[in-house]
Short mmCIF file of C-alpha atoms and ligand atoms in Angstrom, two decimals:
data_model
loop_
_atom_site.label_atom_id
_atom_site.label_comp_id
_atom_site.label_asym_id
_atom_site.label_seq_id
_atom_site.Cartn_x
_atom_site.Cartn_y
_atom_site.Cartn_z
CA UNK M 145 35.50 11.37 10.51
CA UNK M 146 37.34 14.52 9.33
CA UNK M 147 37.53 14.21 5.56
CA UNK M 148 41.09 14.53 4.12
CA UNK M 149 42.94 16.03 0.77
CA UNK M 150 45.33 13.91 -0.66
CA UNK M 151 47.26 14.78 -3.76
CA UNK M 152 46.70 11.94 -6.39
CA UNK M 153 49.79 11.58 -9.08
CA UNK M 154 49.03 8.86 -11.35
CA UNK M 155 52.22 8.62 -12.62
CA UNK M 156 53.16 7.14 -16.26
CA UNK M 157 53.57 3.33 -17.42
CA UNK M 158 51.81 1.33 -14.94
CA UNK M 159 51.10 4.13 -12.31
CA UNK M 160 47.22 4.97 -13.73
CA UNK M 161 46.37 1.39 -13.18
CA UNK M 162 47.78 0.73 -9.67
CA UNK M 163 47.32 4.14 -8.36
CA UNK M 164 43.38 3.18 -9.38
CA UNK M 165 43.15 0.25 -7.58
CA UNK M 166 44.58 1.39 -4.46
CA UNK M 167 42.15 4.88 -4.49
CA UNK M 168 39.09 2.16 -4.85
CA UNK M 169 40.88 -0.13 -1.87
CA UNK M 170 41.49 3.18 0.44
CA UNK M 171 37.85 4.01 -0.43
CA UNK M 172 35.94 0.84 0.29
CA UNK M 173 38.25 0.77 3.66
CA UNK M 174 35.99 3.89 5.02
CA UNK M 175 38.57 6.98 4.54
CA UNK M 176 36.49 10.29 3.28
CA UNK M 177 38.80 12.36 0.71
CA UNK M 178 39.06 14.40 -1.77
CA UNK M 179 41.68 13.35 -4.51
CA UNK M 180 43.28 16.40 -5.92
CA UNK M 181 44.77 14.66 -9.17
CA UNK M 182 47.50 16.03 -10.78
CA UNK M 183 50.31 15.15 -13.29
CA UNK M 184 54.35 14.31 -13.07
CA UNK M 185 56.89 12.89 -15.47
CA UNK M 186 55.96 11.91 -19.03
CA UNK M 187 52.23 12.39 -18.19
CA UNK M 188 52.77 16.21 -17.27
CA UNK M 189 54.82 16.58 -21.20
CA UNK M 190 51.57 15.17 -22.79
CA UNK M 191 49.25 17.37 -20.79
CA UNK M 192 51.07 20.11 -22.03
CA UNK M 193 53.32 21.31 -19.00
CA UNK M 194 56.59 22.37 -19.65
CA UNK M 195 58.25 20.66 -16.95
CA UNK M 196 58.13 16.47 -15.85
CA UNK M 197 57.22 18.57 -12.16
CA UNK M 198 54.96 20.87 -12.92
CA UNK M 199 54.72 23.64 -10.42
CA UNK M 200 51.08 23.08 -9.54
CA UNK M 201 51.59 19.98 -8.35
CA UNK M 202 54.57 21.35 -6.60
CA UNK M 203 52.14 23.96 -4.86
CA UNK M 204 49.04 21.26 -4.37
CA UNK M 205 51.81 19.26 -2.00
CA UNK M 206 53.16 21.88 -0.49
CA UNK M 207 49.43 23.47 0.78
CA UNK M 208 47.67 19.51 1.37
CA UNK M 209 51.81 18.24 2.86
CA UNK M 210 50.43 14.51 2.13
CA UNK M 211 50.73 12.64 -1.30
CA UNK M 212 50.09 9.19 -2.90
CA UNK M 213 52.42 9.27 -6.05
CA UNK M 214 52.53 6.54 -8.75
CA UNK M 215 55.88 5.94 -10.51
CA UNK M 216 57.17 8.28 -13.46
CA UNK M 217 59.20 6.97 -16.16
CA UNK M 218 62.72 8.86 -16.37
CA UNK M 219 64.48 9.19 -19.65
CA UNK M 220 68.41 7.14 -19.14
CA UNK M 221 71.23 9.50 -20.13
CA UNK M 222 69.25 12.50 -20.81
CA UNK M 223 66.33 15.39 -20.76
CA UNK M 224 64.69 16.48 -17.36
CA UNK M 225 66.20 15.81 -14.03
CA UNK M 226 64.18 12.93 -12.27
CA UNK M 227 60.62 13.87 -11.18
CA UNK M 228 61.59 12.04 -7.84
CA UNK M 229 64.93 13.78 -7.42
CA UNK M 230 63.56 16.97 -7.71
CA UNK M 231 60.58 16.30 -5.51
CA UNK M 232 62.31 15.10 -2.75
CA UNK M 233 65.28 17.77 -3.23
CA UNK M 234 62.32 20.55 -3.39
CA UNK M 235 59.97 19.42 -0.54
CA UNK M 236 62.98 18.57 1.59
CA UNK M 237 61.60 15.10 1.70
CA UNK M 238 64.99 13.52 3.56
CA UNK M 239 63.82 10.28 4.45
CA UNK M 240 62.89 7.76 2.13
CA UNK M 241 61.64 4.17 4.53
CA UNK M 242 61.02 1.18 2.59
CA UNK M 243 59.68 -1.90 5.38
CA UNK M 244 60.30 -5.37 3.64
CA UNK M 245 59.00 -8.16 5.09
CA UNK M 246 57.99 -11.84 4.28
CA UNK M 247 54.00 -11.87 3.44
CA UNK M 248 51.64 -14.78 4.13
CA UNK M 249 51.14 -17.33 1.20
CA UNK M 250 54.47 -16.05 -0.82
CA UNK M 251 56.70 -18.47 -1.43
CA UNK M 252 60.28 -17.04 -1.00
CA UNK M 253 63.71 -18.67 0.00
CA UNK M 254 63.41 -17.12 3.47
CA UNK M 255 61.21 -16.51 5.91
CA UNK M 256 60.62 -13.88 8.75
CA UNK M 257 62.42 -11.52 7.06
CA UNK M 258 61.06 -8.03 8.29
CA UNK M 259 63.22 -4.82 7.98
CA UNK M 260 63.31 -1.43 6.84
CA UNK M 261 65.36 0.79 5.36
CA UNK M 262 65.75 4.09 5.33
CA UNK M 263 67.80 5.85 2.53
CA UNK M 264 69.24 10.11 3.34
CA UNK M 265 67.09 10.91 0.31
CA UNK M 266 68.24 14.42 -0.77
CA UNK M 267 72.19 13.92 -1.34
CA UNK M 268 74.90 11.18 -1.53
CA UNK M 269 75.85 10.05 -5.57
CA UNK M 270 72.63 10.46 -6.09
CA UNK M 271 72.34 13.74 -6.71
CA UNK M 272 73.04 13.74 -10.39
CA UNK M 273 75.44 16.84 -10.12
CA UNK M 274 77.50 15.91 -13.04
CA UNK M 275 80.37 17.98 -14.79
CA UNK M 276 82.60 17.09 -18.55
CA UNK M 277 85.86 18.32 -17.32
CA UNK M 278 86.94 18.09 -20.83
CA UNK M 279 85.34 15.84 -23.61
CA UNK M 280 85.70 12.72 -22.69
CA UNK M 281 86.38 13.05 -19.18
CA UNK M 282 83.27 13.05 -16.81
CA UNK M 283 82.53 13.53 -12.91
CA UNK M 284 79.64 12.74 -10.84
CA UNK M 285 79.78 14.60 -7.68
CA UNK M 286 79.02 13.06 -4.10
CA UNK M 287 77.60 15.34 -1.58
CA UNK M 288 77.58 15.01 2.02
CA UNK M 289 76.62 17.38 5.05
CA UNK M 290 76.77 17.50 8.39
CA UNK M 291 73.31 18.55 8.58
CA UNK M 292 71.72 15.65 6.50
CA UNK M 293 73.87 13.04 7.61
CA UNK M 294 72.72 13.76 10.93
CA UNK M 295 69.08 14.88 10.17
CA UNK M 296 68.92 11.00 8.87
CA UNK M 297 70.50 9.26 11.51
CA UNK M 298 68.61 10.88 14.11
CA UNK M 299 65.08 10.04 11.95
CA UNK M 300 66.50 6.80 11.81
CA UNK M 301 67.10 6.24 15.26
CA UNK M 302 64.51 8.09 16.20
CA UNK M 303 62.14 5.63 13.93
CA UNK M 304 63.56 2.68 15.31
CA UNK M 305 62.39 3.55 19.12
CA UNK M 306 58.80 4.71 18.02
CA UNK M 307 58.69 1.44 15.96
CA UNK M 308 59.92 -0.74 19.18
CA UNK M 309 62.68 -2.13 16.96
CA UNK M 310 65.98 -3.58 18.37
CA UNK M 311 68.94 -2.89 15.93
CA UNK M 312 69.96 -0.50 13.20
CA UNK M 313 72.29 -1.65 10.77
CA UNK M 314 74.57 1.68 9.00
CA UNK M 315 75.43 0.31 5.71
CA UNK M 316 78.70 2.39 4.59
CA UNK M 317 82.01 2.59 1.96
CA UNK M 318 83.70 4.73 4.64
CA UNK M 319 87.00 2.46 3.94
CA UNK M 320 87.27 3.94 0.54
CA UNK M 321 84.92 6.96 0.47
CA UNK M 322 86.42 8.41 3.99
CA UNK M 323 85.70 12.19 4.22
CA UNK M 324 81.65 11.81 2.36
CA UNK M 325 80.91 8.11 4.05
CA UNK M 326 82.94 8.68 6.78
CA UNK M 327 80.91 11.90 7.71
CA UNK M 328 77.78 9.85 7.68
CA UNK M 329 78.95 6.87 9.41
CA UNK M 330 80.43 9.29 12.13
CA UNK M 331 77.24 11.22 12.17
CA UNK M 332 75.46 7.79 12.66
CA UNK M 333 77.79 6.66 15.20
CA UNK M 334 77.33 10.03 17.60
CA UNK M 335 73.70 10.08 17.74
CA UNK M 336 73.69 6.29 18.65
CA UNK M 337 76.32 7.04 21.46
CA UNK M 338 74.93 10.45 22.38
CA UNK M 339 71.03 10.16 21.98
CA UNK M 340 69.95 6.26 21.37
CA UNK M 341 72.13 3.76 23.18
CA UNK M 342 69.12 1.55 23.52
CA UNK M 343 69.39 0.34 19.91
CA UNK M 344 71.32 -1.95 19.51
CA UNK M 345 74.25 -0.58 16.83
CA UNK M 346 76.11 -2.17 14.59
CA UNK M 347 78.51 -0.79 11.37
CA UNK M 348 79.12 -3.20 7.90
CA UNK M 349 80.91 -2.23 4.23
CA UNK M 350 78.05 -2.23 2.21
CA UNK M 351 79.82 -5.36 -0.42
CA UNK M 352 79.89 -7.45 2.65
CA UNK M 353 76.49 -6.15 4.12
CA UNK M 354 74.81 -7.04 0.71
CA UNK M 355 76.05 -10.59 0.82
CA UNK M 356 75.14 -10.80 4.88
CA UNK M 357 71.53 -9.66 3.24
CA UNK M 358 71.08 -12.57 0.90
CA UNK M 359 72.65 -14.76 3.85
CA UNK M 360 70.65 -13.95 6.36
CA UNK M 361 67.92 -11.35 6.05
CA UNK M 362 66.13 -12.78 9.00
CA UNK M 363 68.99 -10.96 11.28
CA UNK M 364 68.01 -7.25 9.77
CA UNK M 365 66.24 -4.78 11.37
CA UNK M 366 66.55 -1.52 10.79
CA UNK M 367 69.27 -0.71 7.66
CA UNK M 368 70.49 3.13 7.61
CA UNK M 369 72.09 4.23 3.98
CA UNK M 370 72.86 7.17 2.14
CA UNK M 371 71.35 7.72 -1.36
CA UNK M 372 72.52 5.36 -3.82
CA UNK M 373 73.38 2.52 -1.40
CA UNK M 374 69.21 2.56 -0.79
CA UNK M 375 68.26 2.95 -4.13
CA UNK M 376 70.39 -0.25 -5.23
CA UNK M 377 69.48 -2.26 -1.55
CA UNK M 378 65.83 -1.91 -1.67
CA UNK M 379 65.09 -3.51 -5.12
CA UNK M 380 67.96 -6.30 -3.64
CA UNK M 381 65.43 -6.73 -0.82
CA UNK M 382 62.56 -6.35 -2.46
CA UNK M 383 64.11 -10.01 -4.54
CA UNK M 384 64.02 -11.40 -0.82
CA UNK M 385 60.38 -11.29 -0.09
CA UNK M 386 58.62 -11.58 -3.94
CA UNK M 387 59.46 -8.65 -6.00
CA UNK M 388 59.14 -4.94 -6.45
CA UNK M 389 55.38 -5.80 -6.50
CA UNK M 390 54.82 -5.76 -2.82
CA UNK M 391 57.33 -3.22 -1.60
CA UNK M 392 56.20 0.07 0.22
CA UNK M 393 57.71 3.13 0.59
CA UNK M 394 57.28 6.87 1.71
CA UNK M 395 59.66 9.95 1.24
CA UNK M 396 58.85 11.77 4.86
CA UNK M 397 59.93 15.36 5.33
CA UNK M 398 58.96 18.34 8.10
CA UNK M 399 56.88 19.89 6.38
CA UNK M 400 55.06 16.74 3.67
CA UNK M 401 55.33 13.46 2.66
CA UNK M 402 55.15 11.47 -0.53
CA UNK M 403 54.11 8.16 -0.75
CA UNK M 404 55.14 5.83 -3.64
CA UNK M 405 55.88 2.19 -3.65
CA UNK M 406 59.55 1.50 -4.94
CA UNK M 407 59.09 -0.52 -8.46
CA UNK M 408 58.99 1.76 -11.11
CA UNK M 409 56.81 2.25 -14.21
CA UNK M 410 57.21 -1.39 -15.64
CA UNK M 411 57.15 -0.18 -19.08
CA UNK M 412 57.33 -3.71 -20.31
CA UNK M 413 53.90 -4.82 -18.92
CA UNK M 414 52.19 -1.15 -18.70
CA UNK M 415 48.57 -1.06 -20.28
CA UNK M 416 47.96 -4.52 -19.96
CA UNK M 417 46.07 -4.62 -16.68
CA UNK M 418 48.06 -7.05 -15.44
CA UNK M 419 50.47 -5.17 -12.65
CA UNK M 420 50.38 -5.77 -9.18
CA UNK M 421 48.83 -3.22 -6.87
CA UNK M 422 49.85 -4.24 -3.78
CA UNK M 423 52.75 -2.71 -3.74
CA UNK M 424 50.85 1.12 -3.83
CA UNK M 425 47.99 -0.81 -1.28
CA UNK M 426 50.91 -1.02 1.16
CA UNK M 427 52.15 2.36 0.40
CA UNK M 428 48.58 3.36 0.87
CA UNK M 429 48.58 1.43 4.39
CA UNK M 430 51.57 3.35 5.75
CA UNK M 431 50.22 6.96 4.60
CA UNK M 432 46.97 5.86 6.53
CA UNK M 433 49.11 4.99 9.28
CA UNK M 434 50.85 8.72 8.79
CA UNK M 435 47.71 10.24 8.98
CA UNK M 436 46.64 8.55 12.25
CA UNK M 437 44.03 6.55 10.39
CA UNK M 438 45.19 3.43 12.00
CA UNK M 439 41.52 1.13 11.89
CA UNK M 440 41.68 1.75 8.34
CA UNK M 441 44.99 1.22 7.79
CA UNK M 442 44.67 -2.01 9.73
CA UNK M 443 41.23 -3.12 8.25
CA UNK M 444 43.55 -3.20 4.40
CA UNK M 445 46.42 -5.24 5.83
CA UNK M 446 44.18 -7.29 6.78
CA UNK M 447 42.00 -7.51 3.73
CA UNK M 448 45.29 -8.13 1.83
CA UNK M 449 46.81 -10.36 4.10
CA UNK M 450 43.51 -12.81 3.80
CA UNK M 451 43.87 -12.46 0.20
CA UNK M 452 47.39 -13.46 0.22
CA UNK M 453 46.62 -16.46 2.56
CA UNK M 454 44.00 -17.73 0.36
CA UNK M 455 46.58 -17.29 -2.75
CA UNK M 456 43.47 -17.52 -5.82
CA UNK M 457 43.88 -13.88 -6.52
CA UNK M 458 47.26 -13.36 -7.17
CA UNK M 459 48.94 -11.21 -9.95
CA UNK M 460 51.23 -12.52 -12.04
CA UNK M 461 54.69 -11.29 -10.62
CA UNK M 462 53.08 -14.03 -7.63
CA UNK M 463 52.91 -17.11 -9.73
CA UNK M 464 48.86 -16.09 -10.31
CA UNK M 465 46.60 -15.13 -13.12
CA UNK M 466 44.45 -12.07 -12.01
CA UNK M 467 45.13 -8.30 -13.49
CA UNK M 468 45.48 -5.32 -11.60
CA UNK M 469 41.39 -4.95 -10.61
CA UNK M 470 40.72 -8.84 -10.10
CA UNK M 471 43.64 -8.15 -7.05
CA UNK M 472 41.81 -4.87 -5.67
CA UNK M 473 38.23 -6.60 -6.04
CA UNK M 474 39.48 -9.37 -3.97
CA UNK M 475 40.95 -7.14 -1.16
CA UNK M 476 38.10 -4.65 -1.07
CA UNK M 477 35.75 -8.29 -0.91
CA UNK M 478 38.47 -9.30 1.94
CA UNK M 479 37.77 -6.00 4.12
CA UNK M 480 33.98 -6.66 3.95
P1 NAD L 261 60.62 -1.19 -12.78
O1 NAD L 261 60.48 -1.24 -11.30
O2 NAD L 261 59.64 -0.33 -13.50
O3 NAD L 261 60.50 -2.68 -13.37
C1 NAD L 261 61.43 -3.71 -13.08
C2 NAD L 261 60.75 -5.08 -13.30
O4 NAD L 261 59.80 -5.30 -12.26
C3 NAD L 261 59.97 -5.13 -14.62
O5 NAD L 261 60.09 -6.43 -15.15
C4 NAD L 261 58.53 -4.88 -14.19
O6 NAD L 261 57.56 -5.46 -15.03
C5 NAD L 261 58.49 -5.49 -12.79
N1 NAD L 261 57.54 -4.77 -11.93
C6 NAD L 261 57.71 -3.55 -11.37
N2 NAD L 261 56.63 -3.20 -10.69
C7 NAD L 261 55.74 -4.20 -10.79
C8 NAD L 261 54.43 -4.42 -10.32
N3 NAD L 261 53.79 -3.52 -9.57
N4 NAD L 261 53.79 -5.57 -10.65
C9 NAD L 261 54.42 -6.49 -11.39
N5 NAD L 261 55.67 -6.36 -11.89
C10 NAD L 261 56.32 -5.22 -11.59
O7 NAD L 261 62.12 -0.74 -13.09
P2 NAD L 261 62.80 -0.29 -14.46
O8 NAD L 261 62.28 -1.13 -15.58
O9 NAD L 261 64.22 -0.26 -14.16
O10 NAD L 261 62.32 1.22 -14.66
C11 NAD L 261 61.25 1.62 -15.53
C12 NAD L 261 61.07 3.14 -15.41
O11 NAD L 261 60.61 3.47 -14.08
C13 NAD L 261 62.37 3.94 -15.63
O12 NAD L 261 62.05 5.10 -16.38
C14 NAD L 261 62.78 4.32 -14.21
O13 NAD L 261 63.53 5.53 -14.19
C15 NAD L 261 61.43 4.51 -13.54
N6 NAD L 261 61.43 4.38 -12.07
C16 NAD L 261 60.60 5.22 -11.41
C17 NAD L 261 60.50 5.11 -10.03
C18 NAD L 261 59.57 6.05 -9.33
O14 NAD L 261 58.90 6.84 -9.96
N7 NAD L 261 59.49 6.01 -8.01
C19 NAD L 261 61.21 4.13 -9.34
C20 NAD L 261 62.02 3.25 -10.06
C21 NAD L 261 62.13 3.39 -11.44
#
């Protein structure tokens, strides 16, 4: 087997811990690679960079195009500009997919709930492009273009064939926001008519998709937002199916891709060994599955899945007792 480079970025708060248990899982699973490690966000100030992104690490995705990224803490209401908006704005990483789906042996109110979304990842509200017009009077500025808003649905669409899935779900405010959400609805619309009229299409106001969500996940497939509206939806669905602690996710560009799971860096329970892994595991699967390493990235979901099923390992977030390492030592036993 060819041996790959991965860029490693631990990440702050809880990101060491899981990021370590999911390099030992990946490991024991067979894949030869070289971790290149290197710092963002709070981790990057204390190593002495000037920046929450330093440029190294910048460069080390850029030359490898493939990372596994632990989450950064981001200061509310001021200092740097997020470590994850300015990755994804500087890689061009437009496509943020998040699959959520009911596991074996948790215990949620619904079952067979298996979706994914994918979130335009480089404009929207989300940009943090803010302005004082005059003291006391903010703005927060919306972007949308033509380009992205079609770049997106086309992924999307595109996405949903490859992945042999049946319907895709725009979630949209055109009704208020008509010129930005009605450019990427439109944009959504055309490539279904024009490109993908095999997928089944359908259009909701994100207020009443959100309640249609916690009615009845089970008739989701795949969900197409802009920024913001994916930010706020995923943690919703992540609630559906346990918690941010087993939610993937990858940010997918042309030229590299970041993986990161969606929680964040759980400040409140960092340090204590107790955080749930499986989040980053699954992360881990779907970069495996990126790569083309698809026995490996089967031989983990299975290794979790059985640990799962037998439900003695769980992390705490799961109604169990293990830490962070019990989890991993169970999964890497699991794959054996
Ligand atoms: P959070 O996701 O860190 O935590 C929300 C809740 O979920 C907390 O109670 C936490 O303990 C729990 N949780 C999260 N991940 C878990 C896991 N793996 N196992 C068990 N429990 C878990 O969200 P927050 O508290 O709003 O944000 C904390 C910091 O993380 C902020 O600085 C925020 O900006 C940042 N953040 C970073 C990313 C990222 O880097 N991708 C994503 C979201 C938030």
């Amino acid at each position: 087997m060819a041996k790959h480079t991965i860029v490693l970025i631990p990440g702050d708060g809880i990101g060491p811990e899981v990021t370590k248990a999911t390099t030992r899982v990946v490991e024991a699973a067979g894949l030869s690679v070289d971790w290149v490690e290197l710092p963002a966000g709070a981790a990057a100030l204390e190593q002495g960079f000037d920046n929450v992104l330093p440029e190294r690490t910048l460069a080390a995705i850029r030359a490898h195009h493939l990372a596994l990224k632990g989450p950064v803490t981001t200061p509310v209401g001021k200092g740097f500009t997020s470590v994850n908006v300015q990755l994804r704005k500087k890689l061009n990483l437009y496509a943020a997919v998040r699959p959520v789906r009911s596991l074996p042996g948790i215990k949620t109110r619904f079952e067979n709930i298996d979706m994914v979304i994918v979130r335009e990842n480089t404009e929207g509200l989300y940009s943090g492009i803010e302005n004082e017009v005059v003291p006391g009077v903010v703005t927060s500025l919306k972007v949308a273009s033509e380009v992205a808003c079609t770049r997106i649905a086309r992924w999307a669409f595109r996405y949903a064939t490859k992945k042999k899935r049946k319907k895709l779900t725009v979630f949209h405010k055109a009704n208020i926001m008509k010129l930005t959400d009605g450019m990427f609805l439109n944009s959504a619309r055309r490539i279904y008519e024009d490109e993908y009229p095999n997928i089944e299409y359908e259009e909701v106001i994100i207020d009443a998709g959100c309640m249609k969500l916690v009615q009845n996940p089970e008739r989701m497939d795949v969900l197409l937002m802009e920024n913001l509206y994916g930010d706020l939806v995923s943690d919703l669905c992540a609630g559906l199916v346990g918690g941010l602690g087993v939610v993937p996710g990858s940010n997918i560009g042309d030229e590299a891709a970041v993986f990161e799971a969606v929680h964040g860096s759980a400040p409140d329970i960092a340090g204590k060994g107790v955080a749930n892994p499986l989040a980053l595991i699954m992360t881990a699967e779907m970069m495996l599955t990126h790569m083309g390493e698809t026995a490996i990235a089967q031989k983990i979901r299975k290794g979790y899945d059985a640990v799962l099923t037998e439900g003695k390992s769980l992390t705490r977030d799961l109604g169990g007792s293990a830490g962070t390492d019990q989890f991993a030592d169970a999964v890497i036993g699991a794959m054996k």
